[in-house]
Amino acid sequence: MSIRILATGSYVPERILSNADLEKMVDTSDEWIRTRTGIQSRHLGAPEQASSDLATIAAERALQKAGLTGKDLDAILVATITPDHAFPSTACLVQKNIGAAGAFCFDMAAACSGLIYALQTGYSLIKATPSIYRRVLVIGVEMPTRMVDWTNRNTCVLFGDGAGAVILGLDEADNGPDFLVASDLHTDGTLCDLLKLPAGGSRAPATAETVANKMHYIHMEGREVFKNAVAGMVNSSRAALERAGVKVEDVRWVIPHQANIRIIDAVSQRLGATAEQVYTNIDRMGNTSAASIGICLDELAEAGKLSSGDRVLITAFGGGLTWGAMLICW
Ligand code: UT7
């Protein structure tokens, strides 16, 4: 029996915010945003929507494609840094919504690397105890637009909301390779200040002062993050490929985290990946943090652009700093 990706699903909210809309809100231009980031529009959650709502729709879509229901799941892992609440976890709320009473559920916080961290964890759970954990729902969901200062052009133009779901499971009829061929995950907590949400946790609980000082918004040292992102994703991707004994030209798709088209181009160029191999949707989605790779995977699957046995290299980085890469066999 091998551990396979049984299905994917995704969801982005209906409302679209264009660069032209942003031009009316802050001192920016469509030209600056497109050339410096590659983003043309992004999706924004409706006022009544929270991360668990987005995650639930993505999960339902994946379950439907897999021919499963919530009752078939043994665990739910939600990667997010924009949970509905500090607790209960967003995974608990998804469990309730999809009727997955038999699943144990928890959130993982690894910022934009969240989906890769969660895929590794879900895989390890099944691999270690296949008699107990046979099917694991992994979701990357994010509403970063709830955490940005809409008067700060440095950050508000970058992000979008969305969710991507992946169902991992034992395939009894399949004796081929596991979906996870090789991975390489890293963390450097000494760089924790480069990308953070300063207040709202136990370090600085919410007060009138923290609100007045805008400490509940995403703070980012853009250029430093950029440099670390390129180096981290390139090194991890090379390490994962080397572990697998696979050359980049033998990979069907490279899916880098969608944070900035210049980061994606730099990573692709250094890896020697061709433009045809690299999948991007940053122009339509912006940076959806932990959701980005899941949405990309689902778009490719929906478009019929993934065949059984295709090798897919996914790589991400984010606040923490966290980063990593994973070679997947579809
Ligand atoms: O998923 C992880 C999350 N974070 C990231 O991935 C972000 C990584 N970093 C980046 O993507 C880029 O650093 C940014 C897109 C954030 C910024 O691009 P940059 O090329 O590094 O620009 P910069 O910060 O060096 O700013 C260049 C100029 C500045 O003006 P001055 O000081 O040269 O006069 C900024 O004030 O661009 C200005 N600027 C803008 N201008 C128009 C910054 N944001 C904007 C904007 N519109 N939205």
Short mmCIF file of C-alpha atoms and ligand atoms in Angstrom, two decimals:
data_model
loop_
_atom_site.label_atom_id
_atom_site.label_comp_id
_atom_site.label_asym_id
_atom_site.label_seq_id
_atom_site.Cartn_x
_atom_site.Cartn_y
_atom_site.Cartn_z
CA MET A 1 0.00 0.00 0.00
CA SER A 2 1.30 3.45 -0.79
CA ILE A 3 0.48 6.82 0.69
CA ARG A 4 -1.02 8.94 -2.06
CA ILE A 5 -2.68 12.27 -2.63
CA LEU A 6 -6.30 11.13 -2.98
CA ALA A 7 -7.68 14.54 -4.03
CA THR A 8 -7.20 18.29 -3.81
CA GLY A 9 -9.66 21.15 -3.42
CA SER A 10 -9.45 24.90 -3.17
CA TYR A 11 -11.52 27.99 -2.63
CA VAL A 12 -10.98 31.71 -3.02
CA PRO A 13 -13.60 34.29 -2.03
CA GLU A 14 -15.60 35.98 -4.78
CA ARG A 15 -14.58 39.59 -4.20
CA ILE A 16 -11.65 40.72 -6.34
CA LEU A 17 -9.49 43.71 -5.45
CA SER A 18 -7.56 45.05 -8.44
CA ASN A 19 -4.45 47.20 -8.54
CA ALA A 20 -6.69 49.99 -9.84
CA ASP A 21 -8.79 49.66 -6.68
CA LEU A 22 -5.61 49.94 -4.57
CA GLU A 23 -4.55 53.07 -6.46
CA LYS A 24 -7.60 54.73 -4.91
CA MET A 25 -6.65 53.59 -1.39
CA VAL A 26 -2.89 54.23 -1.05
CA ASP A 27 -0.10 56.05 -2.90
CA THR A 28 0.70 53.25 -5.34
CA SER A 29 0.33 52.41 -9.02
CA ASP A 30 -0.69 49.42 -11.07
CA GLU A 31 2.70 49.71 -12.80
CA TRP A 32 4.68 49.52 -9.51
CA ILE A 33 2.70 46.58 -8.19
CA ARG A 34 2.88 44.61 -11.45
CA THR A 35 6.57 45.17 -12.09
CA ARG A 36 7.77 44.81 -8.47
CA THR A 37 5.51 41.87 -7.46
CA GLY A 38 3.72 40.40 -10.50
CA ILE A 39 0.33 40.86 -8.83
CA GLN A 40 -2.63 42.24 -10.79
CA SER A 41 -5.51 41.31 -8.49
CA ARG A 42 -6.25 39.34 -5.34
CA HIS A 43 -9.34 37.86 -3.63
CA LEU A 44 -10.77 39.24 -0.41
CA GLY A 45 -13.04 37.42 2.02
CA ALA A 46 -16.55 38.75 2.61
CA PRO A 47 -17.03 40.47 6.00
CA GLU A 48 -18.88 37.44 7.40
CA GLN A 49 -16.21 34.95 6.25
CA ALA A 50 -13.39 33.67 8.44
CA SER A 51 -10.56 31.24 7.69
CA SER A 52 -12.58 28.19 8.77
CA ASP A 53 -15.26 29.06 6.21
CA LEU A 54 -12.74 29.17 3.37
CA ALA A 55 -11.08 25.98 4.64
CA THR A 56 -14.41 24.18 4.87
CA ILE A 57 -15.31 24.85 1.23
CA ALA A 58 -11.85 23.72 0.04
CA ALA A 59 -12.17 20.58 2.20
CA GLU A 60 -15.67 19.78 0.91
CA ARG A 61 -14.49 20.11 -2.68
CA ALA A 62 -11.54 17.76 -2.02
CA LEU A 63 -13.76 15.23 -0.21
CA GLN A 64 -16.23 15.23 -3.07
CA LYS A 65 -13.49 14.58 -5.62
CA ALA A 66 -12.11 11.74 -3.48
CA GLY A 67 -15.58 10.22 -3.05
CA LEU A 68 -15.22 10.52 0.73
CA THR A 69 -17.06 12.23 3.56
CA GLY A 70 -15.82 13.80 6.79
CA LYS A 71 -16.51 10.49 8.54
CA ASP A 72 -13.71 8.87 6.53
CA LEU A 73 -11.02 11.16 7.98
CA ASP A 74 -8.69 10.22 10.85
CA ALA A 75 -6.98 13.61 11.27
CA ILE A 76 -7.29 17.21 10.11
CA LEU A 77 -4.22 19.47 10.01
CA VAL A 78 -4.78 23.13 9.26
CA ALA A 79 -1.76 25.28 8.42
CA THR A 80 -2.62 28.90 9.12
CA ILE A 81 -1.36 32.04 10.80
CA THR A 82 -4.74 33.73 10.43
CA PRO A 83 -6.96 31.36 12.44
CA ASP A 84 -10.52 32.33 13.33
CA HIS A 85 -9.40 32.48 16.99
CA ALA A 86 -6.26 31.81 19.03
CA PHE A 87 -8.31 28.84 20.20
CA PRO A 88 -10.25 26.71 19.46
CA SER A 89 -8.10 25.81 16.49
CA THR A 90 -9.43 26.37 12.98
CA ALA A 91 -9.06 22.61 12.46
CA CYS A 92 -11.68 22.01 15.20
CA LEU A 93 -14.09 24.34 13.40
CA VAL A 94 -13.52 22.59 10.08
CA GLN A 95 -14.14 19.23 11.79
CA LYS A 96 -17.50 20.48 13.02
CA ASN A 97 -18.44 21.88 9.60
CA ILE A 98 -17.64 18.73 7.62
CA GLY A 99 -18.83 16.21 10.20
CA ALA A 100 -15.47 14.56 10.76
CA ALA A 101 -16.23 13.36 14.28
CA GLY A 102 -13.61 10.60 14.17
CA ALA A 103 -10.72 12.89 13.29
CA PHE A 104 -8.33 14.49 15.77
CA CYS A 105 -7.55 18.04 14.73
CA PHE A 106 -4.96 20.72 15.23
CA ASP A 107 -3.49 23.85 13.62
CA MET A 108 0.09 24.36 12.58
CA ALA A 109 1.77 27.77 12.41
CA ALA A 110 4.61 27.93 9.91
CA ALA A 111 3.44 31.01 7.99
CA CYS A 112 3.81 30.62 4.21
CA SER A 113 5.67 27.29 4.61
CA GLY A 114 2.66 25.89 6.46
CA LEU A 115 1.36 23.56 3.77
CA ILE A 116 4.72 21.87 3.26
CA TYR A 117 5.21 21.44 7.00
CA ALA A 118 1.68 20.03 7.31
CA LEU A 119 2.09 17.65 4.36
CA GLN A 120 5.25 16.30 5.99
CA THR A 121 3.43 15.87 9.30
CA GLY A 122 0.37 14.23 7.75
CA TYR A 123 2.56 11.88 5.74
CA SER A 124 4.60 10.93 8.82
CA LEU A 125 1.43 10.24 10.78
CA ILE A 126 0.16 7.74 8.22
CA LYS A 127 3.61 6.24 7.65
CA ALA A 128 4.22 5.68 11.37
CA THR A 129 0.79 4.32 12.32
CA PRO A 130 -1.12 3.18 9.22
CA SER A 131 -3.34 0.94 11.32
CA ILE A 132 -4.79 4.03 13.08
CA TYR A 133 -4.31 6.95 10.68
CA ARG A 134 -5.29 6.07 7.14
CA ARG A 135 -6.67 9.35 5.82
CA VAL A 136 -5.46 12.82 6.75
CA LEU A 137 -6.93 16.09 5.50
CA VAL A 138 -4.27 18.79 5.18
CA ILE A 139 -5.40 22.37 4.59
CA GLY A 140 -3.49 25.59 4.04
CA VAL A 141 -5.82 28.51 4.65
CA GLU A 142 -5.14 32.17 5.11
CA MET A 143 -6.86 35.54 5.35
CA PRO A 144 -3.82 37.83 5.51
CA THR A 145 -5.98 40.71 4.30
CA ARG A 146 -7.38 40.78 7.85
CA MET A 147 -3.87 41.43 9.21
CA VAL A 148 -2.60 44.14 6.89
CA ASP A 149 -2.64 47.87 7.45
CA TRP A 150 -4.74 49.13 4.55
CA THR A 151 -2.97 52.51 4.78
CA ASN A 152 0.52 50.96 4.38
CA ARG A 153 1.45 50.51 0.72
CA ASN A 154 4.47 48.37 1.65
CA THR A 155 2.28 45.44 2.64
CA CYS A 156 -1.37 45.98 1.69
CA VAL A 157 -0.79 45.40 -2.03
CA LEU A 158 0.80 41.99 -1.53
CA PHE A 159 -1.74 39.64 0.03
CA GLY A 160 -4.93 37.76 -0.83
CA ASP A 161 -7.26 35.30 0.90
CA GLY A 162 -7.78 31.63 0.02
CA ALA A 163 -7.64 27.97 0.98
CA GLY A 164 -6.12 24.82 -0.51
CA ALA A 165 -6.87 21.29 0.71
CA VAL A 166 -5.06 18.00 0.10
CA ILE A 167 -6.34 14.59 1.22
CA LEU A 168 -3.59 12.10 1.98
CA GLY A 169 -4.43 8.44 2.32
CA LEU A 170 -3.43 4.83 2.00
CA ASP A 171 -4.26 3.50 -1.41
CA GLU A 172 -4.79 -0.23 -1.04
CA ALA A 173 -4.82 -0.84 -4.79
CA ASP A 174 -1.56 1.02 -5.35
CA ASN A 175 1.85 -0.56 -4.81
CA GLY A 176 3.71 2.32 -6.43
CA PRO A 177 5.79 4.96 -4.67
CA ASP A 178 4.45 7.18 -1.89
CA PHE A 179 3.49 10.69 -2.96
CA LEU A 180 6.34 12.10 -0.89
CA VAL A 181 9.59 11.28 -2.64
CA ALA A 182 11.95 13.58 -0.71
CA SER A 183 11.77 16.70 1.40
CA ASP A 184 14.02 19.27 3.03
CA LEU A 185 12.56 21.50 5.75
CA HIS A 186 14.24 24.28 7.74
CA THR A 187 13.68 26.91 10.39
CA ASP A 188 15.82 29.83 11.55
CA GLY A 189 14.28 31.42 14.64
CA THR A 190 17.12 33.95 14.88
CA LEU A 191 15.45 35.74 11.95
CA CYS A 192 12.07 35.89 13.72
CA ASP A 193 11.85 39.69 13.56
CA LEU A 194 11.95 39.96 9.78
CA LEU A 195 8.30 39.01 9.36
CA LYS A 196 5.89 39.11 12.27
CA LEU A 197 2.60 40.17 13.81
CA PRO A 198 3.94 41.99 16.88
CA ALA A 199 0.89 42.08 19.17
CA GLY A 200 -2.15 40.06 20.09
CA GLY A 201 -0.29 37.15 21.69
CA SER A 202 1.12 36.65 25.19
CA ARG A 203 4.11 38.94 24.43
CA ALA A 204 1.92 41.96 23.87
CA PRO A 205 -1.77 41.32 24.54
CA ALA A 206 -4.24 43.64 22.84
CA THR A 207 -4.53 47.05 24.50
CA ALA A 208 -5.66 50.45 23.27
CA GLU A 209 -1.94 51.27 22.97
CA THR A 210 -1.07 48.23 20.81
CA VAL A 211 -3.96 49.10 18.53
CA ALA A 212 -2.95 52.77 18.33
CA ASN A 213 0.64 51.70 17.52
CA LYS A 214 -0.57 49.44 14.69
CA MET A 215 1.01 46.40 16.31
CA HIS A 216 -1.75 44.06 15.12
CA TYR A 217 -0.67 44.37 11.51
CA ILE A 218 1.89 42.38 9.52
CA HIS A 219 5.36 43.85 9.91
CA MET A 220 7.88 42.92 7.24
CA GLU A 221 11.47 43.74 6.28
CA GLY A 222 10.74 43.18 2.59
CA ARG A 223 14.25 43.21 1.14
CA GLU A 224 15.75 40.93 3.79
CA VAL A 225 12.85 38.49 3.46
CA PHE A 226 13.34 38.56 -0.31
CA LYS A 227 17.03 37.59 -0.09
CA ASN A 228 16.43 34.81 2.44
CA ALA A 229 13.48 33.53 0.43
CA VAL A 230 15.49 33.04 -2.76
CA ALA A 231 18.44 31.41 -0.98
CA GLY A 232 16.22 29.17 1.18
CA MET A 233 13.98 27.91 -1.61
CA VAL A 234 16.90 27.28 -3.99
CA ASN A 235 18.96 25.39 -1.39
CA SER A 236 16.01 23.32 -0.17
CA SER A 237 14.89 22.49 -3.69
CA ARG A 238 18.38 21.35 -4.63
CA ALA A 239 18.60 19.26 -1.45
CA ALA A 240 15.23 17.57 -2.04
CA LEU A 241 16.10 16.82 -5.68
CA GLU A 242 19.49 15.45 -4.69
CA ARG A 243 17.98 13.21 -2.00
CA ALA A 244 15.58 11.84 -4.59
CA GLY A 245 18.28 11.47 -7.23
CA VAL A 246 16.11 13.49 -9.61
CA LYS A 247 17.24 16.25 -11.98
CA VAL A 248 15.18 19.39 -12.38
CA GLU A 249 14.53 18.59 -16.06
CA ASP A 250 12.76 15.40 -14.93
CA VAL A 251 10.25 17.40 -12.89
CA ARG A 252 6.89 18.08 -14.55
CA TRP A 253 5.97 21.12 -12.45
CA VAL A 254 7.80 23.45 -10.10
CA ILE A 255 5.40 25.24 -7.77
CA PRO A 256 7.13 27.92 -5.70
CA HIS A 257 5.23 29.78 -2.98
CA GLN A 258 3.51 32.72 -4.68
CA ALA A 259 4.92 35.75 -2.87
CA ASN A 260 6.59 37.79 -5.59
CA ILE A 261 7.15 37.01 -9.28
CA ARG A 262 10.72 38.29 -8.95
CA ILE A 263 11.39 35.74 -6.19
CA ILE A 264 9.79 33.00 -8.33
CA ASP A 265 11.87 34.00 -11.36
CA ALA A 266 15.11 34.13 -9.35
CA VAL A 267 14.45 30.70 -7.82
CA SER A 268 13.45 29.16 -11.18
CA GLN A 269 16.50 30.58 -12.93
CA ARG A 270 18.92 29.31 -10.28
CA LEU A 271 17.33 25.86 -10.34
CA GLY A 272 17.50 25.75 -14.13
CA ALA A 273 13.73 25.25 -14.48
CA THR A 274 12.14 26.34 -17.76
CA ALA A 275 9.22 28.78 -17.91
CA GLU A 276 6.99 25.87 -19.05
CA GLN A 277 7.76 23.96 -15.85
CA VAL A 278 7.02 26.76 -13.39
CA TYR A 279 3.39 27.27 -12.35
CA THR A 280 2.26 30.68 -11.15
CA ASN A 281 -1.06 32.27 -10.27
CA ILE A 282 0.32 35.22 -8.30
CA ASP A 283 -1.09 37.60 -10.92
CA ARG A 284 -4.63 36.56 -9.90
CA MET A 285 -4.14 35.58 -6.25
CA GLY A 286 -1.39 37.69 -4.70
CA ASN A 287 0.33 36.07 -1.73
CA THR A 288 -2.12 33.73 0.01
CA SER A 289 0.55 32.51 2.45
CA ALA A 290 -0.03 28.89 3.55
CA ALA A 291 -2.80 28.50 0.94
CA SER A 292 -0.76 29.36 -2.14
CA ILE A 293 0.75 25.98 -3.04
CA GLY A 294 -2.51 24.12 -2.32
CA ILE A 295 -4.43 26.44 -4.63
CA CYS A 296 -1.80 25.99 -7.37
CA LEU A 297 -1.90 22.19 -7.05
CA ASP A 298 -5.68 22.16 -7.25
CA GLU A 299 -5.72 24.48 -10.28
CA LEU A 300 -3.29 22.18 -12.09
CA ALA A 301 -5.30 19.09 -11.16
CA GLU A 302 -8.58 20.72 -12.23
CA ALA A 303 -7.06 21.77 -15.54
CA GLY A 304 -6.00 18.16 -16.20
CA LYS A 305 -2.35 19.20 -16.21
CA LEU A 306 -1.22 16.55 -13.72
CA SER A 307 -0.86 12.90 -14.71
CA SER A 308 -0.21 9.91 -12.51
CA GLY A 309 3.51 9.61 -11.85
CA ASP A 310 4.30 13.28 -12.62
CA ARG A 311 7.00 14.69 -10.37
CA VAL A 312 6.12 18.02 -8.78
CA LEU A 313 8.60 20.15 -6.85
CA ILE A 314 6.95 22.44 -4.30
CA THR A 315 8.95 24.98 -2.32
CA ALA A 316 8.03 27.69 0.16
CA PHE A 317 9.36 30.12 2.74
CA GLY A 318 7.79 32.39 5.30
CA GLY A 319 7.85 34.05 8.70
CA GLY A 320 9.82 32.26 11.38
CA LEU A 321 11.80 32.12 9.23
CA THR A 322 10.60 28.82 7.86
CA TRP A 323 11.36 27.28 4.48
CA GLY A 324 11.56 24.02 2.65
CA ALA A 325 10.95 21.96 -0.46
CA MET A 326 9.25 18.70 -1.25
CA LEU A 327 9.39 16.47 -4.29
CA ILE A 328 6.00 14.88 -4.86
CA CYS A 329 4.97 12.02 -7.11
CA TRP A 330 1.43 12.68 -8.35
O1 UT7 B 1 5.38 35.17 1.93
C1 UT7 B 1 6.37 35.86 2.63
C2 UT7 B 1 5.98 37.29 2.70
N1 UT7 B 1 6.82 38.26 2.22
C3 UT7 B 1 7.44 38.34 1.03
O2 UT7 B 1 7.54 37.44 0.28
C4 UT7 B 1 8.02 39.66 0.67
C5 UT7 B 1 9.41 39.60 0.11
N2 UT7 B 1 9.77 40.94 -0.36
C6 UT7 B 1 9.24 41.47 -1.47
O3 UT7 B 1 8.48 40.84 -2.19
C7 UT7 B 1 9.69 42.87 -1.85
O4 UT7 B 1 10.74 43.26 -1.00
C8 UT7 B 1 8.54 43.90 -1.77
C9 UT7 B 1 7.54 43.66 -2.90
C10 UT7 B 1 7.86 43.84 -0.44
C11 UT7 B 1 9.11 45.30 -1.98
O5 UT7 B 1 9.80 45.38 -3.21
P1 UT7 B 1 11.26 46.00 -3.28
O6 UT7 B 1 11.69 45.97 -4.68
O7 UT7 B 1 12.11 45.28 -2.27
O8 UT7 B 1 11.00 47.51 -2.87
P2 UT7 B 1 11.52 48.31 -1.61
O9 UT7 B 1 10.90 47.86 -0.35
O10 UT7 B 1 13.02 48.35 -1.67
O11 UT7 B 1 10.97 49.74 -1.95
C12 UT7 B 1 11.39 50.46 -3.14
C13 UT7 B 1 10.58 51.73 -3.22
C14 UT7 B 1 10.54 52.51 -1.91
O12 UT7 B 1 10.58 53.89 -2.21
P3 UT7 B 1 11.96 54.72 -2.05
O13 UT7 B 1 12.35 54.56 -0.61
O14 UT7 B 1 12.92 54.05 -2.99
O15 UT7 B 1 11.56 56.10 -2.43
C15 UT7 B 1 9.19 52.18 -1.35
O16 UT7 B 1 8.68 53.19 -0.51
O17 UT7 B 1 9.23 51.42 -3.55
C16 UT7 B 1 8.36 52.07 -2.61
N3 UT7 B 1 7.16 51.26 -2.45
C17 UT7 B 1 6.07 51.42 -3.20
N4 UT7 B 1 5.78 52.28 -4.20
C18 UT7 B 1 4.57 52.18 -4.77
C19 UT7 B 1 6.95 50.25 -1.58
N5 UT7 B 1 5.71 49.75 -1.75
C20 UT7 B 1 5.15 50.46 -2.75
C21 UT7 B 1 3.89 50.42 -3.39
N6 UT7 B 1 3.65 51.30 -4.39
N7 UT7 B 1 2.93 49.53 -3.05
#
